[in-house]
mmCIF file of C-alpha atoms in Angstrom:
data_model
loop_
_atom_site.group_PDB
_atom_site.id
_atom_site.type_symbol
_atom_site.label_atom_id
_atom_site.label_comp_id
_atom_site.label_asym_id
_atom_site.label_seq_id
_atom_site.Cartn_x
_atom_site.Cartn_y
_atom_site.Cartn_z
ATOM 1 C CA MET A 1 61.746 92.036 66.783
ATOM 2 C CA THR A 2 59.710 91.705 70.019
ATOM 3 C CA TRP A 3 61.166 91.841 73.439
ATOM 4 C CA LEU A 4 60.332 88.223 73.703
ATOM 5 C CA HIS A 5 62.721 87.457 70.813
ATOM 6 C CA LEU A 6 65.254 89.648 72.294
ATOM 7 C CA ILE A 7 65.086 87.761 75.652
ATOM 8 C CA ALA A 8 65.309 84.481 73.916
ATOM 9 C CA ILE A 9 68.250 85.452 71.941
ATOM 10 C CA GLY A 10 69.942 86.791 74.957
ATOM 11 C CA ALA A 11 69.309 83.516 76.957
ATOM 12 C CA ALA A 12 70.647 81.598 74.021
ATOM 13 C CA GLY A 13 73.806 83.594 74.003
ATOM 14 C CA ILE A 14 74.292 83.219 77.728
ATOM 15 C CA ALA A 15 73.659 79.481 77.558
ATOM 16 C CA SER A 16 76.358 78.974 74.686
ATOM 17 C CA MET A 17 78.872 81.016 76.634
ATOM 18 C CA LYS A 18 78.249 78.853 79.872
ATOM 19 C CA SER A 19 78.250 75.731 77.984
ATOM 20 C CA ALA A 20 81.592 76.291 76.334
ATOM 21 C CA PHE A 21 83.132 77.431 79.660
ATOM 22 C CA GLU A 22 81.797 74.368 81.713
ATOM 23 C CA ALA A 23 83.270 72.134 78.788
ATOM 24 C CA GLY A 24 86.761 73.949 79.431
ATOM 25 C CA ASP A 25 86.818 75.736 76.093
ATOM 26 C CA ILE A 26 87.454 79.250 77.472
ATOM 27 C CA GLU A 27 88.369 80.395 73.991
ATOM 28 C CA GLU A 28 85.029 79.152 72.584
ATOM 29 C CA ALA A 29 83.349 80.861 75.502
ATOM 30 C CA GLY A 30 84.852 84.141 74.773
ATOM 31 C CA ARG A 31 83.903 83.732 71.080
ATOM 32 C CA GLN A 32 80.294 82.961 71.889
ATOM 33 C CA GLY A 33 80.238 86.056 73.951
ATOM 34 C CA VAL A 34 81.583 88.130 71.143
ATOM 35 C CA LEU A 35 78.898 86.697 68.838
ATOM 36 C CA ALA A 36 76.140 87.489 71.488
ATOM 37 C CA GLY A 37 77.302 91.171 71.791
ATOM 38 C CA PRO A 38 78.044 93.562 74.521
ATOM 39 C CA ARG A 39 74.592 93.830 76.010
ATOM 40 C CA ILE A 40 74.410 90.040 76.442
ATOM 41 C CA VAL A 41 77.936 89.945 77.955
ATOM 42 C CA GLU A 42 76.952 92.732 80.271
ATOM 43 C CA ALA A 43 74.011 90.852 81.592
ATOM 44 C CA ALA A 44 76.068 87.610 81.962
ATOM 45 C CA LEU A 45 78.515 89.634 84.077
ATOM 46 C CA ALA A 46 75.830 90.272 86.502
ATOM 47 C CA SER A 47 74.634 86.631 86.737
ATOM 48 C CA PRO A 48 74.739 84.860 90.160
ATOM 49 C CA ASP A 49 75.956 81.833 88.423
ATOM 50 C CA ARG A 50 79.958 81.745 88.396
ATOM 51 C CA ALA A 51 80.341 79.879 85.294
ATOM 52 C CA THR A 52 78.201 82.388 83.447
ATOM 53 C CA ARG A 53 80.081 85.344 84.888
ATOM 54 C CA MET A 54 83.518 83.531 83.985
ATOM 55 C CA ALA A 55 82.311 83.160 80.490
ATOM 56 C CA ALA A 56 81.361 86.774 80.042
ATOM 57 C CA ILE A 57 84.619 87.801 81.641
ATOM 58 C CA ALA A 58 86.503 85.674 79.037
ATOM 59 C CA ALA A 59 84.569 87.441 76.348
ATOM 60 C CA THR A 60 84.935 91.021 77.365
ATOM 61 C CA PRO A 61 88.555 91.834 76.111
ATOM 62 C CA ALA A 62 87.310 90.977 72.514
ATOM 63 C CA THR A 63 83.664 92.115 72.699
ATOM 64 C CA ASP A 64 82.580 95.219 70.521
ATOM 65 C CA ASP A 65 82.095 98.406 72.735
ATOM 66 C CA ARG A 66 84.225 96.704 75.517
ATOM 67 C CA ILE A 67 85.158 99.970 76.947
ATOM 68 C CA GLU A 68 81.567 100.318 78.231
ATOM 69 C CA LEU A 69 81.797 97.138 80.095
ATOM 70 C CA LEU A 70 84.248 98.587 82.526
ATOM 71 C CA GLU A 71 81.420 99.642 84.966
ATOM 72 C CA ALA A 72 80.011 95.910 84.883
ATOM 73 C CA LEU A 73 83.473 94.448 85.376
ATOM 74 C CA ALA A 74 83.812 96.659 88.386
ATOM 75 C CA THR A 75 80.594 95.255 89.802
ATOM 76 C CA ALA A 76 81.707 91.771 89.072
ATOM 77 C CA ALA A 77 85.056 92.404 90.742
ATOM 78 C CA THR A 78 83.260 93.773 93.800
ATOM 79 C CA GLY A 79 81.423 90.615 94.470
ATOM 80 C CA PRO A 80 82.504 87.999 97.236
ATOM 81 C CA ASP A 81 83.675 85.407 94.893
ATOM 82 C CA ARG A 82 87.496 85.754 94.507
ATOM 83 C CA ARG A 83 87.454 83.281 91.604
ATOM 84 C CA SER A 84 85.505 85.570 89.481
ATOM 85 C CA ALA A 85 86.531 88.951 91.001
ATOM 86 C CA ILE A 86 90.218 88.733 90.147
ATOM 87 C CA PRO A 87 89.625 87.711 86.390
ATOM 88 C CA ALA A 88 87.141 90.361 86.159
ATOM 89 C CA ALA A 89 89.868 92.934 87.320
ATOM 90 C CA ARG A 90 92.299 91.368 84.910
ATOM 91 C CA ALA A 91 89.960 91.954 81.886
ATOM 92 C CA ALA A 92 89.296 95.461 82.892
ATOM 93 C CA ARG A 93 92.963 96.208 83.086
ATOM 94 C CA THR A 94 93.311 94.788 79.475
ATOM 95 C CA ILE A 95 90.554 97.140 78.196
ATOM 96 C CA ALA A 96 91.697 100.189 80.145
ATOM 97 C CA ARG A 97 95.337 99.795 78.924
ATOM 98 C CA GLU A 98 94.031 99.295 75.333
ATOM 99 C CA LEU A 99 92.203 102.589 75.670
ATOM 100 C CA ALA A 100 95.281 104.393 77.035
ATOM 101 C CA ASP A 101 97.487 103.102 74.341
ATOM 102 C CA ARG A 102 94.891 104.318 71.729
ATOM 103 C CA VAL A 103 94.899 107.785 73.247
ATOM 104 C CA ALA A 104 98.552 107.875 73.365
ATOM 105 C CA ILE A 105 98.621 107.972 69.555
ATOM 106 C CA GLY A 106 95.321 109.715 69.137
ATOM 107 C CA ASP A 107 92.202 110.637 70.979
ATOM 108 C CA LEU A 108 89.426 108.958 72.746
ATOM 109 C CA PRO A 109 87.035 107.266 70.407
ATOM 110 C CA ASP A 110 84.326 109.625 69.278
ATOM 111 C CA ASP A 111 81.558 107.330 71.096
ATOM 112 C CA VAL A 112 83.459 107.604 74.447
ATOM 113 C CA ALA A 113 82.996 110.686 76.588
ATOM 114 C CA ALA A 114 85.725 111.722 79.109
ATOM 115 C CA ALA A 115 83.104 112.035 81.790
ATOM 116 C CA ASP A 116 82.489 108.204 81.277
ATOM 117 C CA VAL A 117 85.986 107.417 81.549
ATOM 118 C CA ALA A 118 86.360 109.424 84.644
ATOM 119 C CA GLU A 119 83.288 107.819 86.076
ATOM 120 C CA TRP A 120 84.656 104.304 85.393
ATOM 121 C CA ARG A 121 88.166 105.329 86.937
ATOM 122 C CA ASP A 122 86.321 106.394 90.022
ATOM 123 C CA ASP A 123 84.530 103.124 90.141
ATOM 124 C CA TRP A 124 87.754 101.191 90.150
ATOM 125 C CA ALA A 125 89.235 103.735 92.507
ATOM 126 C CA VAL A 126 86.800 102.517 95.181
ATOM 127 C CA LEU A 127 88.052 99.038 94.889
ATOM 128 C CA ALA A 128 91.594 100.136 94.881
ATOM 129 C CA ARG A 129 91.321 102.009 98.229
ATOM 130 C CA ASP A 130 89.318 99.380 99.976
ATOM 131 C CA ARG A 131 91.727 97.669 102.359
ATOM 132 C CA SER A 132 89.300 94.873 103.000
ATOM 133 C CA ARG A 133 89.610 93.592 99.712
ATOM 134 C CA TRP A 134 92.419 90.967 98.347
ATOM 135 C CA ILE A 135 95.638 92.711 97.706
ATOM 136 C CA GLU A 136 95.703 91.232 94.233
ATOM 137 C CA LEU A 137 92.506 92.689 93.565
ATOM 138 C CA ARG A 138 93.428 96.131 94.770
ATOM 139 C CA VAL A 139 96.701 96.132 92.761
ATOM 140 C CA LEU A 140 94.710 95.275 89.617
ATOM 141 C CA ALA A 141 92.278 98.049 90.402
ATOM 142 C CA VAL A 142 94.874 100.820 90.711
ATOM 143 C CA GLU A 143 96.471 99.368 87.525
ATOM 144 C CA VAL A 144 93.006 100.113 85.879
ATOM 145 C CA THR A 145 92.764 103.514 87.330
ATOM 146 C CA ALA A 146 96.139 104.526 86.283
ATOM 147 C CA ALA A 147 95.252 103.446 82.752
ATOM 148 C CA LEU A 148 92.183 105.401 82.755
ATOM 149 C CA ASP A 149 93.881 108.513 83.997
ATOM 150 C CA ALA A 150 96.365 108.018 81.136
ATOM 151 C CA ALA A 151 93.465 107.751 78.863
ATOM 152 C CA LEU A 152 92.391 111.127 80.169
ATOM 153 C CA ARG A 153 95.693 112.578 79.850
ATOM 154 C CA ALA A 154 95.828 113.243 83.513
ATOM 155 C CA PRO A 155 99.294 113.273 85.257
ATOM 156 C CA ALA A 156 98.127 111.102 88.008
ATOM 157 C CA ILE A 157 97.131 107.460 88.741
ATOM 158 C CA GLY A 158 93.542 107.439 89.561
ATOM 159 C CA VAL A 159 94.014 107.572 93.277
ATOM 160 C CA ASP A 160 95.711 109.988 95.673
ATOM 161 C CA LEU A 161 99.446 108.878 95.274
ATOM 162 C CA ALA A 162 100.424 110.101 98.811
ATOM 163 C CA ALA A 163 97.659 108.034 100.343
ATOM 164 C CA ALA A 164 98.589 105.189 98.149
ATOM 165 C CA LEU A 165 102.227 105.356 99.220
ATOM 166 C CA ALA A 166 101.071 105.286 102.922
ATOM 167 C CA ASP A 167 98.916 102.220 102.468
ATOM 168 C CA ALA A 168 99.494 99.442 104.982
ATOM 169 C CA ASP A 169 100.256 96.854 102.234
ATOM 170 C CA PRO A 170 103.819 97.070 100.658
ATOM 171 C CA ALA A 171 102.460 95.297 97.545
ATOM 172 C CA PHE A 172 99.972 98.304 97.000
ATOM 173 C CA ARG A 173 102.784 100.658 97.777
ATOM 174 C CA ARG A 174 105.147 99.090 95.198
ATOM 175 C CA ALA A 175 102.391 99.212 92.627
ATOM 176 C CA ALA A 176 101.526 102.781 93.215
ATOM 177 C CA ALA A 177 105.106 103.784 93.069
ATOM 178 C CA SER A 178 105.549 101.895 89.755
ATOM 179 C CA LEU A 179 102.577 103.545 88.187
ATOM 180 C CA ALA A 180 103.596 107.128 88.681
ATOM 181 C CA PRO A 181 103.238 109.138 85.594
ATOM 182 C CA VAL A 182 106.152 109.989 83.294
ATOM 183 C CA PRO A 183 107.316 112.595 83.064
ATOM 184 C CA LEU A 184 106.557 113.234 86.833
ATOM 185 C CA PRO A 185 104.595 116.259 87.896
ATOM 186 C CA VAL A 186 106.442 118.409 90.258
ATOM 187 C CA ALA A 187 103.689 118.130 92.813
ATOM 188 C CA LEU A 188 104.329 114.291 93.119
ATOM 189 C CA ARG A 189 108.018 114.651 93.827
ATOM 190 C CA ALA A 190 107.587 115.226 97.575
ATOM 191 C CA PRO A 191 105.504 112.085 98.534
ATOM 192 C CA LEU A 192 107.850 110.008 96.427
ATOM 193 C CA ALA A 193 110.820 111.523 98.141
ATOM 194 C CA ASN A 194 109.383 110.874 101.468
ATOM 195 C CA THR A 195 108.864 107.251 100.535
ATOM 196 C CA VAL A 196 112.368 106.804 99.660
ATOM 197 C CA VAL A 197 113.458 108.161 103.155
ATOM 198 C CA THR A 198 110.671 106.482 105.424
ATOM 199 C CA ASP A 199 109.375 103.289 103.811
ATOM 200 C CA THR A 200 110.591 100.126 105.582
ATOM 201 C CA ASP A 201 110.257 98.031 102.597
ATOM 202 C CA PRO A 202 113.528 98.618 100.347
ATOM 203 C CA PHE A 203 111.475 97.692 97.287
ATOM 204 C CA VAL A 204 108.904 100.339 97.766
ATOM 205 C CA ALA A 205 111.711 102.842 98.446
ATOM 206 C CA LEU A 206 113.398 101.811 95.255
ATOM 207 C CA GLY A 207 110.300 101.999 93.264
ATOM 208 C CA ALA A 208 109.627 105.544 94.444
ATOM 209 C CA ALA A 209 113.435 106.419 93.768
ATOM 210 C CA GLN A 210 112.894 104.962 90.297
ATOM 211 C CA ALA A 211 109.786 107.206 89.810
ATOM 212 C CA LEU A 212 111.696 110.064 91.056
ATOM 213 C CA CYS A 213 114.874 109.729 89.334
ATOM 214 C CA ALA A 214 113.925 108.542 85.990
ATOM 215 C CA ASP A 215 113.378 111.866 84.606
ATOM 216 C CA LEU A 216 117.057 112.666 84.947
ATOM 217 C CA ALA A 217 117.552 110.951 81.631
ATOM 218 C CA SER A 218 116.359 114.119 80.152
ATOM 219 C CA ASP A 219 115.728 116.769 82.785
ATOM 220 C CA PRO A 220 118.060 119.038 84.975
ATOM 221 C CA ALA A 221 119.259 117.235 88.106
ATOM 222 C CA ALA A 222 119.199 120.135 90.690
ATOM 223 C CA PRO A 223 115.284 120.196 91.308
ATOM 224 C CA ILE A 224 114.991 116.462 91.667
ATOM 225 C CA LEU A 225 118.103 116.044 93.944
ATOM 226 C CA ALA A 226 116.540 118.851 96.072
ATOM 227 C CA ALA A 227 113.339 117.008 96.338
ATOM 228 C CA LEU A 228 115.135 113.843 97.361
ATOM 229 C CA GLY A 229 117.435 115.806 99.872
ATOM 230 C CA ALA A 230 120.353 114.560 101.920
ATOM 231 C CA PRO A 231 118.366 111.826 103.762
ATOM 232 C CA GLY A 232 116.899 110.518 100.599
ATOM 233 C CA LEU A 233 120.357 110.255 98.964
ATOM 234 C CA VAL A 234 121.750 108.345 102.139
ATOM 235 C CA ARG A 235 118.867 105.815 101.995
ATOM 236 C CA LEU A 236 119.224 105.412 98.234
ATOM 237 C CA ARG A 237 122.903 104.506 98.668
ATOM 238 C CA ALA A 238 121.946 102.149 101.376
ATOM 239 C CA ILE A 239 119.381 100.268 99.320
ATOM 240 C CA ILE A 240 120.608 100.602 95.781
ATOM 241 C CA ALA A 241 122.200 96.986 96.008
ATOM 242 C CA THR A 242 119.046 95.365 97.555
ATOM 243 C CA ASP A 243 119.035 91.657 96.504
ATOM 244 C CA GLY A 244 116.209 90.889 94.033
ATOM 245 C CA ALA A 245 115.663 94.510 92.799
ATOM 246 C CA SER A 246 115.103 94.354 89.049
ATOM 247 C CA ARG A 247 117.719 95.977 86.776
ATOM 248 C CA GLY A 248 115.385 98.603 85.243
ATOM 249 C CA VAL A 249 114.296 99.869 88.694
ATOM 250 C CA VAL A 250 117.971 99.977 89.856
ATOM 251 C CA ARG A 251 119.171 101.703 86.576
ATOM 252 C CA ASP A 252 116.578 104.523 86.998
ATOM 253 C CA ALA A 253 117.002 104.950 90.659
ATOM 254 C CA ALA A 254 120.818 105.174 90.299
ATOM 255 C CA ARG A 255 120.406 108.197 88.013
ATOM 256 C CA CYS A 256 120.126 110.381 91.157
ATOM 257 C CA LEU A 257 123.255 108.856 92.648
ATOM 258 C CA ALA A 258 125.089 109.615 89.243
ATOM 259 C CA ALA A 259 124.071 113.150 89.377
ATOM 260 C CA ASP A 260 124.932 113.566 93.053
ATOM 261 C CA PRO A 261 128.578 115.065 93.453
ATOM 262 C CA ASP A 262 129.096 113.496 96.889
ATOM 263 C CA PRO A 263 131.821 110.670 96.682
ATOM 264 C CA GLU A 264 129.614 108.286 98.711
ATOM 265 C CA SER A 265 127.165 108.278 95.849
ATOM 266 C CA ALA A 266 129.915 107.413 93.397
ATOM 267 C CA LYS A 267 130.981 104.536 95.966
ATOM 268 C CA ALA A 268 127.517 103.203 95.965
ATOM 269 C CA LEU A 269 127.327 103.236 92.124
ATOM 270 C CA ARG A 270 130.553 101.221 92.054
ATOM 271 C CA SER A 271 128.989 98.462 94.040
ATOM 272 C CA ILE A 272 126.273 97.981 91.436
ATOM 273 C CA ARG A 273 128.190 98.595 88.314
ATOM 274 C CA ALA A 274 127.714 95.010 86.894
ATOM 275 C CA ARG A 275 123.972 95.313 87.457
ATOM 276 C CA LEU A 276 123.688 98.406 85.473
ATOM 277 C CA ARG A 277 125.524 96.958 82.405
#
């Protein structure tokens, strides 16, 4: 098959994807992309035409060798068009989490090198750290990096946790706290404990407390309570009953109060007893 034939096949595949997308049939656009193959989808992701990019994005989660499209999706997500950048990041998150789930029960696929996964993670970390980007994109990007670190069995979230917890946007700080690895490495206790004490957003502080205290379900209490310290326990008592906090976050954060012998912690626990049931 000549290169002219390959170009013609690629153009036909892209045209079919775009046509289906413009007709409002997202599922068919994805199917056409799957039929066209990963190289055609990759080319479509780089198209200056929004409809073509969107059709390719719809196809990526089901495309063969989709893991290798993480770089192209990062490029698409970097573009100035929010309407395609956000879906590109969502598609990347789906693919990255699928890879992490696969590694959780086995290993990386034979045709995927750890060095490549690390490179894709670093591509997405650039987006996550870029404060000029839309916050929804940044949160999606850090979710991608955390999943890729999980795929590498790295006890991290793809970006520096302390820096992420110091970010100006509370939505990003909440995301970073929620992504802290389980079990939590000892080195990550200090930045989380500091966040419990100092963060002005109670939801961020509670998320950090959840990440710090969740391990008390199986680990000794003394080292974790020591990391949290008296100021952390005082703050945790003050925010544990924050309206709108999810039951799961409160339950995990409250493990530190349950382990603390101070009567004030027991009093705070009584105030949220119904929520913990």
